[in-house]
Short mmCIF file of C-alpha atoms in Angstrom, two decimals:
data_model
loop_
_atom_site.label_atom_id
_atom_site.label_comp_id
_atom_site.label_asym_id
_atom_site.label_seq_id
_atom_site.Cartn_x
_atom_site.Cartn_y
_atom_site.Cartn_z
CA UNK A 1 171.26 24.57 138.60
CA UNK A 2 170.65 28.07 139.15
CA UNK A 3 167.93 30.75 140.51
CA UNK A 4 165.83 31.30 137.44
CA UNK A 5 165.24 35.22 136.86
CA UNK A 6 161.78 36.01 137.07
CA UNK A 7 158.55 34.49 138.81
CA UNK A 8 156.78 31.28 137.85
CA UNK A 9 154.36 29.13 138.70
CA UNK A 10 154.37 25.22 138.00
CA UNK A 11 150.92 23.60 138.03
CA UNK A 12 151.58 19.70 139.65
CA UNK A 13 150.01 16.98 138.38
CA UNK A 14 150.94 14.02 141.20
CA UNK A 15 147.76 12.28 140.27
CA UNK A 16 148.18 12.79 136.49
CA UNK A 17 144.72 12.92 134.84
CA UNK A 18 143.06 10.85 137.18
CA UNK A 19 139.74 11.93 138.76
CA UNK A 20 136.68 10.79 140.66
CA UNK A 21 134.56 12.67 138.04
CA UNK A 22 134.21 12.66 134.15
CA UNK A 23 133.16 15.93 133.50
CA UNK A 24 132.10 15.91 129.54
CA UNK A 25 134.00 19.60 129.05
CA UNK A 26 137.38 18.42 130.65
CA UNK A 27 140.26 19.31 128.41
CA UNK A 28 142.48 16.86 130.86
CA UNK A 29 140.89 13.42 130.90
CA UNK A 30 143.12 11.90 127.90
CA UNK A 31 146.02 14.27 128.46
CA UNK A 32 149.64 13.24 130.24
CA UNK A 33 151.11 9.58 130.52
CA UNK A 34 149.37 6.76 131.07
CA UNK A 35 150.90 4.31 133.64
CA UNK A 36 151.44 0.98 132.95
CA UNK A 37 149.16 -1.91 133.82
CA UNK A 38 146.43 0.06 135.31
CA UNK A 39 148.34 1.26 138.10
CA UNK A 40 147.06 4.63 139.35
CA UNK A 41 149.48 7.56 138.54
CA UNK A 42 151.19 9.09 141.47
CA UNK A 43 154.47 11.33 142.07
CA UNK A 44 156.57 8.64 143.90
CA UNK A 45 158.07 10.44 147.24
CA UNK A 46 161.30 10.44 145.43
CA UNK A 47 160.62 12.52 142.65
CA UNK A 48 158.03 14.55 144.84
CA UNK A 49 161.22 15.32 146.76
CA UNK A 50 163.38 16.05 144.12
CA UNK A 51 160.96 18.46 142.41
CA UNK A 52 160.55 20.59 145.53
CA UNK A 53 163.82 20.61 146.10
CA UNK A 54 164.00 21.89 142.49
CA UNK A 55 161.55 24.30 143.01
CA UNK A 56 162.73 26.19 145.80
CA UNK A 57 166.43 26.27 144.19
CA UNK A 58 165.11 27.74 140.78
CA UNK A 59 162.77 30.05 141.95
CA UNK A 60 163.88 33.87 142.64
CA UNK A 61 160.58 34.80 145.01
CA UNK A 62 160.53 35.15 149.21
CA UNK A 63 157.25 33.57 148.76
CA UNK A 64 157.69 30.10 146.90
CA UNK A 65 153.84 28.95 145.59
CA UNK A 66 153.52 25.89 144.41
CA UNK A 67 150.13 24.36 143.05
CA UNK A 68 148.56 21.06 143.01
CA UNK A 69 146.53 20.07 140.17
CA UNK A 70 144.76 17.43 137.97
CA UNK A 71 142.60 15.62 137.30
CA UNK A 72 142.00 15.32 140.69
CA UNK A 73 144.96 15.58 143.64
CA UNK A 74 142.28 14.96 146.63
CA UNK A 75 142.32 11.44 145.12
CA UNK A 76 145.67 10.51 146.48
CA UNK A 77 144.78 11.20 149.92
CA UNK A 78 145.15 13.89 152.81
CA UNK A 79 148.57 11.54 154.27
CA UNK A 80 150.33 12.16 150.70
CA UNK A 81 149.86 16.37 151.41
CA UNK A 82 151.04 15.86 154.67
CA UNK A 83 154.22 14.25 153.25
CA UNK A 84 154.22 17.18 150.19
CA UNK A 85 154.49 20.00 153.68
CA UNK A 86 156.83 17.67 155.65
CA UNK A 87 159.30 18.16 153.10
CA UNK A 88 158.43 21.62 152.29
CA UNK A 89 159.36 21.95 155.95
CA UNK A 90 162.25 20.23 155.90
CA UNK A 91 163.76 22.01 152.62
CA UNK A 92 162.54 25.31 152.73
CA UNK A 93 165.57 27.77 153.43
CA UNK A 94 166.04 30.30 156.37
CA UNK A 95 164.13 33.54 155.43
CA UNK A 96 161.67 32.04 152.59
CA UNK A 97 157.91 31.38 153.06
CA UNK A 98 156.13 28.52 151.05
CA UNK A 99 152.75 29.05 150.02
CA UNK A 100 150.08 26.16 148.34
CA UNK A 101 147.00 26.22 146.76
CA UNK A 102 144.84 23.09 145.20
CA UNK A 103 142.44 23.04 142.64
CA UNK A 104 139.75 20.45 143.65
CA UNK A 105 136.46 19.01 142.61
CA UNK A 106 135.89 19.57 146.24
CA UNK A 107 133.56 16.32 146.26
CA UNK A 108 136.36 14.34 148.15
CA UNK A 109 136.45 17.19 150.94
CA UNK A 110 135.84 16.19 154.79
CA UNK A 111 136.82 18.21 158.19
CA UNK A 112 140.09 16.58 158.11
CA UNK A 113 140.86 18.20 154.82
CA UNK A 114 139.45 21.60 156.17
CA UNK A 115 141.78 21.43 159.20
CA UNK A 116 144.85 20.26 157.70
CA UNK A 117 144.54 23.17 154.30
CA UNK A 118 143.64 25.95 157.37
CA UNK A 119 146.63 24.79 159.44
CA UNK A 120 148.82 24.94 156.48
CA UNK A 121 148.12 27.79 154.44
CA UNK A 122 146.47 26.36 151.89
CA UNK A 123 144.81 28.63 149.03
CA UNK A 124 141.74 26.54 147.27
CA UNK A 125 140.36 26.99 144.01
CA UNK A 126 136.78 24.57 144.11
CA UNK A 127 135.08 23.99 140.65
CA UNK A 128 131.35 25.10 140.38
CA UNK A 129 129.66 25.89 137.17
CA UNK A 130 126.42 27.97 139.47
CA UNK A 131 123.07 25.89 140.88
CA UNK A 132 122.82 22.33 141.09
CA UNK A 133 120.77 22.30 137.45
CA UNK A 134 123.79 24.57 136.00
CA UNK A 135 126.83 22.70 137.32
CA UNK A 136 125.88 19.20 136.57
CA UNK A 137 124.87 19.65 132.81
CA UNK A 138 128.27 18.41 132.90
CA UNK A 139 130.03 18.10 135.96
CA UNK A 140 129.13 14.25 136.36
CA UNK A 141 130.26 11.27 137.95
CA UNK A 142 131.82 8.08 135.85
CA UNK A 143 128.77 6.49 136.62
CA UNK A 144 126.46 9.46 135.53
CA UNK A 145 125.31 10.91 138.63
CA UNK A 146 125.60 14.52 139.47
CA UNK A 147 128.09 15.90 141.62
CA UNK A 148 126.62 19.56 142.92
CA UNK A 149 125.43 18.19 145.95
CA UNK A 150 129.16 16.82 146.92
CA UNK A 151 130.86 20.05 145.42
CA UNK A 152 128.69 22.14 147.88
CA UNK A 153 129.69 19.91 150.89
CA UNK A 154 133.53 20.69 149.96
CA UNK A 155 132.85 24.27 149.76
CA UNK A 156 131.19 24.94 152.87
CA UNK A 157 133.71 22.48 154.26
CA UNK A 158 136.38 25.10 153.26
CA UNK A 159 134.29 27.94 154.10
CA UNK A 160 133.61 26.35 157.97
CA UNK A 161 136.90 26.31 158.78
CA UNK A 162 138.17 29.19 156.72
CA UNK A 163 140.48 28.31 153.79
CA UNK A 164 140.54 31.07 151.23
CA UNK A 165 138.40 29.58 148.00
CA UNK A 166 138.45 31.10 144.96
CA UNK A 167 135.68 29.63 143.01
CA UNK A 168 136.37 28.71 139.22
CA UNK A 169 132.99 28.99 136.85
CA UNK A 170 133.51 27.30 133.40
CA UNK A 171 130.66 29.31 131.13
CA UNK A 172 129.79 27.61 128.34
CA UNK A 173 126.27 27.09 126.37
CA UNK A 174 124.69 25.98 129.30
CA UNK A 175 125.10 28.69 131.37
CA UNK A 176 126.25 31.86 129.28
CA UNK A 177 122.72 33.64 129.22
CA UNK A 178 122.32 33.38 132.73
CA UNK A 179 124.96 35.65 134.08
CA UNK A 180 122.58 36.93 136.75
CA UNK A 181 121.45 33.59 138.16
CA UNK A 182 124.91 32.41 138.51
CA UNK A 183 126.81 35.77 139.86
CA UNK A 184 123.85 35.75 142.37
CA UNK A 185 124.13 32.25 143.26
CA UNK A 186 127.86 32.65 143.73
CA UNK A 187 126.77 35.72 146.02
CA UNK A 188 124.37 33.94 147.70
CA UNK A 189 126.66 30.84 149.03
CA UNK A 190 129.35 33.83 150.11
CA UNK A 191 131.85 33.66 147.58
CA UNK A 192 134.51 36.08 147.76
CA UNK A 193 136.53 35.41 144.82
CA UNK A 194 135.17 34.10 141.44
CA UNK A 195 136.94 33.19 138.23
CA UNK A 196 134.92 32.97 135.07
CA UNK A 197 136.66 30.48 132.36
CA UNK A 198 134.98 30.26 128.82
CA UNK A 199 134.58 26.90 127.36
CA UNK A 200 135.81 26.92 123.93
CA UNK A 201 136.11 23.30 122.57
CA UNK A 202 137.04 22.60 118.98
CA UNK A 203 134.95 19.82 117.10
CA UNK A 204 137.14 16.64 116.53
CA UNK A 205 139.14 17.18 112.87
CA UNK A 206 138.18 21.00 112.83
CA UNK A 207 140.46 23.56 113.27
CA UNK A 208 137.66 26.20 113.21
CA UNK A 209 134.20 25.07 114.37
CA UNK A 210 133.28 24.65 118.10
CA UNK A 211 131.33 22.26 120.36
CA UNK A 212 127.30 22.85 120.44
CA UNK A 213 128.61 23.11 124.08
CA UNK A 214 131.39 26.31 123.67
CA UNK A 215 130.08 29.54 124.26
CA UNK A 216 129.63 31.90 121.90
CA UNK A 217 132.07 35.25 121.48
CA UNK A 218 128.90 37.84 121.57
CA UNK A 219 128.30 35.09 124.99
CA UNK A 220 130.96 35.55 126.22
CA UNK A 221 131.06 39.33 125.91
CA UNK A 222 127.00 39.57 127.37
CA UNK A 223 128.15 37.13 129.99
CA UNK A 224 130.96 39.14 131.51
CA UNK A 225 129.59 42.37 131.02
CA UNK A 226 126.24 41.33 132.85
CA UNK A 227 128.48 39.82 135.90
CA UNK A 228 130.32 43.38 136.08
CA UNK A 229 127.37 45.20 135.77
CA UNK A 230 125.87 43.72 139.04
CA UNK A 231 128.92 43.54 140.77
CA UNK A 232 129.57 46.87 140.09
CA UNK A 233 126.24 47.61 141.47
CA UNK A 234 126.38 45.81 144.80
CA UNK A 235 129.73 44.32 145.35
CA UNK A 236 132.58 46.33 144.95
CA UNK A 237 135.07 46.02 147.88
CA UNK A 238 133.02 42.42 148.95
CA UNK A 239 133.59 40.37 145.64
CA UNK A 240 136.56 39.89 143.84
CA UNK A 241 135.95 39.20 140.16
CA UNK A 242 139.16 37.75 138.67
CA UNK A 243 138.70 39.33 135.01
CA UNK A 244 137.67 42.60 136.53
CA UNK A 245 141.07 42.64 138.72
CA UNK A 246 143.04 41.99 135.47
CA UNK A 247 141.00 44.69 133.76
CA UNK A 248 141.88 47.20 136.79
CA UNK A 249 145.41 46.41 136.73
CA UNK A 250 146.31 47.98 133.65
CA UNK A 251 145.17 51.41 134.67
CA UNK A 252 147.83 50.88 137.52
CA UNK A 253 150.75 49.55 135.04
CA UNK A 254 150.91 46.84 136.48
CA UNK A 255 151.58 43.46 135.34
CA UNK A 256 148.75 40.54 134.78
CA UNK A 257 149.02 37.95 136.93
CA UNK A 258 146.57 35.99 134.70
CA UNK A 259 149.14 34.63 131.59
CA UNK A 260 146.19 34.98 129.68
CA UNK A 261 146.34 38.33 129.45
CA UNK A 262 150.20 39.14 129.51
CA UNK A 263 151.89 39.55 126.67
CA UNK A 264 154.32 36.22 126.37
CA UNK A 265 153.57 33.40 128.10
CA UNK A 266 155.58 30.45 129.30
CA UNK A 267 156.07 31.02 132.69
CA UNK A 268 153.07 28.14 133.79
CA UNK A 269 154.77 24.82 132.90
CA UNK A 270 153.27 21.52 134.05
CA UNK A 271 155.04 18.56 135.88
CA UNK A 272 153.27 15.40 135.26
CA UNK A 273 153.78 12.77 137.60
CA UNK A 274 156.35 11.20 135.72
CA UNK A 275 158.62 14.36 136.24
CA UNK A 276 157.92 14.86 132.50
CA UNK A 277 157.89 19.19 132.28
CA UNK A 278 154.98 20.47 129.54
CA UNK A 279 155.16 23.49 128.15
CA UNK A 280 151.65 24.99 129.32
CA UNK A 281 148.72 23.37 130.81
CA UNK A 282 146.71 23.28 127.36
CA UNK A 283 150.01 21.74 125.78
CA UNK A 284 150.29 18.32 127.27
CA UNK A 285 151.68 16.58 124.16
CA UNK A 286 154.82 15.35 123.07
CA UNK A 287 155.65 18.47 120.80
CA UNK A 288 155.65 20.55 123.98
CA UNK A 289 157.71 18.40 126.23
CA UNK A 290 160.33 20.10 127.58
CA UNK A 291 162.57 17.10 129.60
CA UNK A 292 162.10 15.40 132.78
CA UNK A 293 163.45 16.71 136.07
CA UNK A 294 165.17 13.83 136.69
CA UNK A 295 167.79 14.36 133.75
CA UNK A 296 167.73 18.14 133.32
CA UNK A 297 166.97 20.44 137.02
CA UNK A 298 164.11 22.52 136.64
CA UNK A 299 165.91 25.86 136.48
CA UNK A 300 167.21 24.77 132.53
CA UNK A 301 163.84 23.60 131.55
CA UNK A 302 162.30 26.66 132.54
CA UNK A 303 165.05 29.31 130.62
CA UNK A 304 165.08 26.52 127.94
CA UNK A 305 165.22 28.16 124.36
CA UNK A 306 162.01 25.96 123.14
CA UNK A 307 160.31 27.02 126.60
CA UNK A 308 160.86 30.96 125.89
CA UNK A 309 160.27 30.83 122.11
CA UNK A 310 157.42 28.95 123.16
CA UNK A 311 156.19 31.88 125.74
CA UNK A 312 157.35 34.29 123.04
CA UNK A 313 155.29 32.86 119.91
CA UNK A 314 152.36 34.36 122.10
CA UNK A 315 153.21 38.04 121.19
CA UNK A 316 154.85 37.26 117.72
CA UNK A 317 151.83 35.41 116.00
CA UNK A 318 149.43 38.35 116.88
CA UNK A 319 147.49 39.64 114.27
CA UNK A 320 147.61 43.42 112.85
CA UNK A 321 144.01 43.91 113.88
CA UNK A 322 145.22 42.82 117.25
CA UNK A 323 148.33 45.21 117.44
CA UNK A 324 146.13 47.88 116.44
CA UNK A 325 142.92 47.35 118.89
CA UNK A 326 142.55 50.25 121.54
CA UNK A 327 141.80 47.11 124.39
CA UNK A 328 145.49 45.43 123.13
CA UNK A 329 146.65 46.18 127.04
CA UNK A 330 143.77 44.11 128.22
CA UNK A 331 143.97 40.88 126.24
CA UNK A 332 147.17 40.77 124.43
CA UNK A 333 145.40 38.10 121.99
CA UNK A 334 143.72 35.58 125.32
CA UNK A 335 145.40 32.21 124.91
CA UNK A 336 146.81 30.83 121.67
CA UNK A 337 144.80 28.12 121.80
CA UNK A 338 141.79 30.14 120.90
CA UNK A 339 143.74 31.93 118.68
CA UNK A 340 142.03 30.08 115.75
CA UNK A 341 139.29 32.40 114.11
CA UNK A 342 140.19 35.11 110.93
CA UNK A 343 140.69 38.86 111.82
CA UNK A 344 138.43 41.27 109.39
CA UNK A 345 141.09 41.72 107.24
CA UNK A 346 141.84 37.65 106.74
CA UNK A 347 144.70 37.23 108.64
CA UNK A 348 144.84 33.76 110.68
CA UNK A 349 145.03 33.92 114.58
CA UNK A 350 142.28 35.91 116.08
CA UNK A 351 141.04 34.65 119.08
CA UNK A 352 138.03 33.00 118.58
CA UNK A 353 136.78 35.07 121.75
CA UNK A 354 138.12 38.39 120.56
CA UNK A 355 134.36 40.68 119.96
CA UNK A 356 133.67 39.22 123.32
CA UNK A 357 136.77 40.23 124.99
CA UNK A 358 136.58 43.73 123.19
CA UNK A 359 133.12 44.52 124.47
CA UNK A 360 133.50 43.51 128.32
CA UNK A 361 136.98 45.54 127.88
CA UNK A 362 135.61 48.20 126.14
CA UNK A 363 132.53 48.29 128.63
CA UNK A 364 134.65 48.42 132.36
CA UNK A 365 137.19 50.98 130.69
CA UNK A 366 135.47 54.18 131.96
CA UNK A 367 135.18 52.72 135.72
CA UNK A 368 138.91 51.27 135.76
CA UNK A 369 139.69 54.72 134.65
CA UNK A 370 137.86 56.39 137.20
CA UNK A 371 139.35 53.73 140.05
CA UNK A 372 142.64 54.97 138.48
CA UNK A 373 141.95 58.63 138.79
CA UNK A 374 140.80 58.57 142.25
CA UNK A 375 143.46 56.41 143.30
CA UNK A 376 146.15 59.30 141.94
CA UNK A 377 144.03 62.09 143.57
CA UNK A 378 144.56 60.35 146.99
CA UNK A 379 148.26 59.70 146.24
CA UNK A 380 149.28 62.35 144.59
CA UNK A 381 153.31 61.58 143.47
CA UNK A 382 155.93 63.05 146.10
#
């Protein structure tokens, strides 16, 4: 085992795909191993131990983040977080900080959640698709019943006793041509940090042709320019927009933290309860399993040469027309797994989001340069 080189980020799945809801967009709900019998799937205490363990060994950072995600983790309980810290506690060494975050439904949220994820540290990121007749076109119960009303609880929950939320927005058909009801909603309910995620779902034997339910490119691209049109109107310095930070970044040189946006990927494995390692989040499948952490330490699977050919396919498949495009610093080609339109020219592997991309991109380039330009007026280089 060794320290692995660079940063990374390992999205948990102790609960597996298992959730309280059935939302009809989730990507997860057949994904990961089953377990046998009809047991519900859980990271025993021994592997949860081990991977931590693992974890903190491998990774390079003072800060050590790990997140918790599903399905659902609120579904095992608040007593099985309180055992994740304990040993968090317990292994952390001298000198290092640990830091958390959960993404949540929020439905399953109480006070004794909101205590215990203030007292710890916890980061949140809470699921809500805008007002109650936005979010549950398809955020639903098993049994069909709508699940706004709980979200909401969870959120002001969080908000009560002050866990940071960042608040994830899937935009698909349902929502994509009403960017100004939902950015106001999420302004309304005092949202500081939003993330907008596009719903792109192939149809079933098509490599090519969405869901009635995916939102369109030119969507996608009205969408997000309408959100940064009113943030940039009323919100700057209150709101955080995650695809506006990512936007800004470049005129700073810095990196993306989004790995949508960077140019190889890789570096966002996920551990399925099982201590099976995937290669990415959308790549739960037995072509992109890496090992399990109870043969090989986490360290090798990371710097694994299927893992970093893997991250590195990412910049190599890109198109010409998307080598060439004046917003290539931006987007760097979006996910592969969108990467399954034509370019003009024929070529295979556009993004299927691309002309939406390029014209939010294209439309926040003058104010990110302007942010950068006053920023190197004020700080002039020694």
């Amino acid at each position: 085992m060794g320290v692995v080189p660079r940063s990374f980020q390992v999205f948990v799945k102790p609960a597996g795909a298992a959730c309280n809801l059935a939302c009809d967009y989730c990507y997860y709900l057949d994904r990961g191993p089953e377990p046998a019998g009809g047991a519900p799937a859980r990271l025993p205490d021994d592997l949860l131990e081990a991977y931590i363990r693992q974890h903190l060994e491998a990774s390079p950072d003072e800060v050590v983040r790990f997140s918790w995600h599903g399905g659902e983790p609120t579904i095992l309980g608040l007593d099985y977080f309180r055992r994740v810290v304990e040993i968090e506690r317990r292994l952390c060494p001298p000198g290092r900080t640990i830091a958390n975050g959960i993404q949540t439904n929020g439905t399953l949220l109480d006070d004794e959640w909101g205590a215990f994820l203030a007292a710890e540290g916890f980061s949140v990121g809470l699921s809500l698709d805008g007002p109650g007749e936005i979010h549950d076109r398809h955020r639903r119960s098993r049994d069909g019943k709508p699940s706004f009303d709980g979200a909401l609880r969870g959120y002001e929950v969080l908000r009560r006793h002050g866990v940071p939320t960042d608040i994830l927005c899937v935009v698909g058909a349902h929502n994509a041509g009403r960017a100004s009801e939902v950015y106001g909603f999420f302004r309304a309910i005092g949202a500081s940090f939003v993330t907008f995620l596009p719903l792109v779902e192939r149809r079933a034997g098509s490599t090519n042709e969405v869901t009635p339910s995916s939102v369109s490119s030119q969507a996608w691209g009205e969408f997000l320019c309408g959100v940064f049109d009113e943030w940039a109107e009323r919100d700057i310095g209150r709101i955080k927009v995650q695809i506006i930070e990512e936007a800004a970044r470049t005129a700073f040189g810095q990196e993306h933290s989004l790995c949508l946006f960077r140019p190889v990927c890789g570096d966002i494995p996920v551990l399925e309860w099982t201590g099976e390692l995937f290669s990415c989040d959308h790549y739960v499948d037995p072509a992109h399993v890496l090992g399990n952490i109870t043969g090989t330490p986490l360290s090798v699977l990371l710097e694994s040469p299927k893992q970093r050919a893997f991250g590195r396919a990412k910049r190599d498949a890109l198109p010409p027309a998307c080598r060439a495009c004046e917003v290539l610093d931006m987007c760097h080609g979006e996910c592969p797994r969108n990467r399954f339109a034509l370019s003009p020219d024929g070529e295979p592997g556009l993004n299927y989001l691309c002309a939406g991309y390029k014209r939010f991109f294209t439309h926040v380039r003058p104010f990110v340069d302007a942010v950068a330009a006053a920023w190197r007026r004020e700080n002039p280089p020694s």
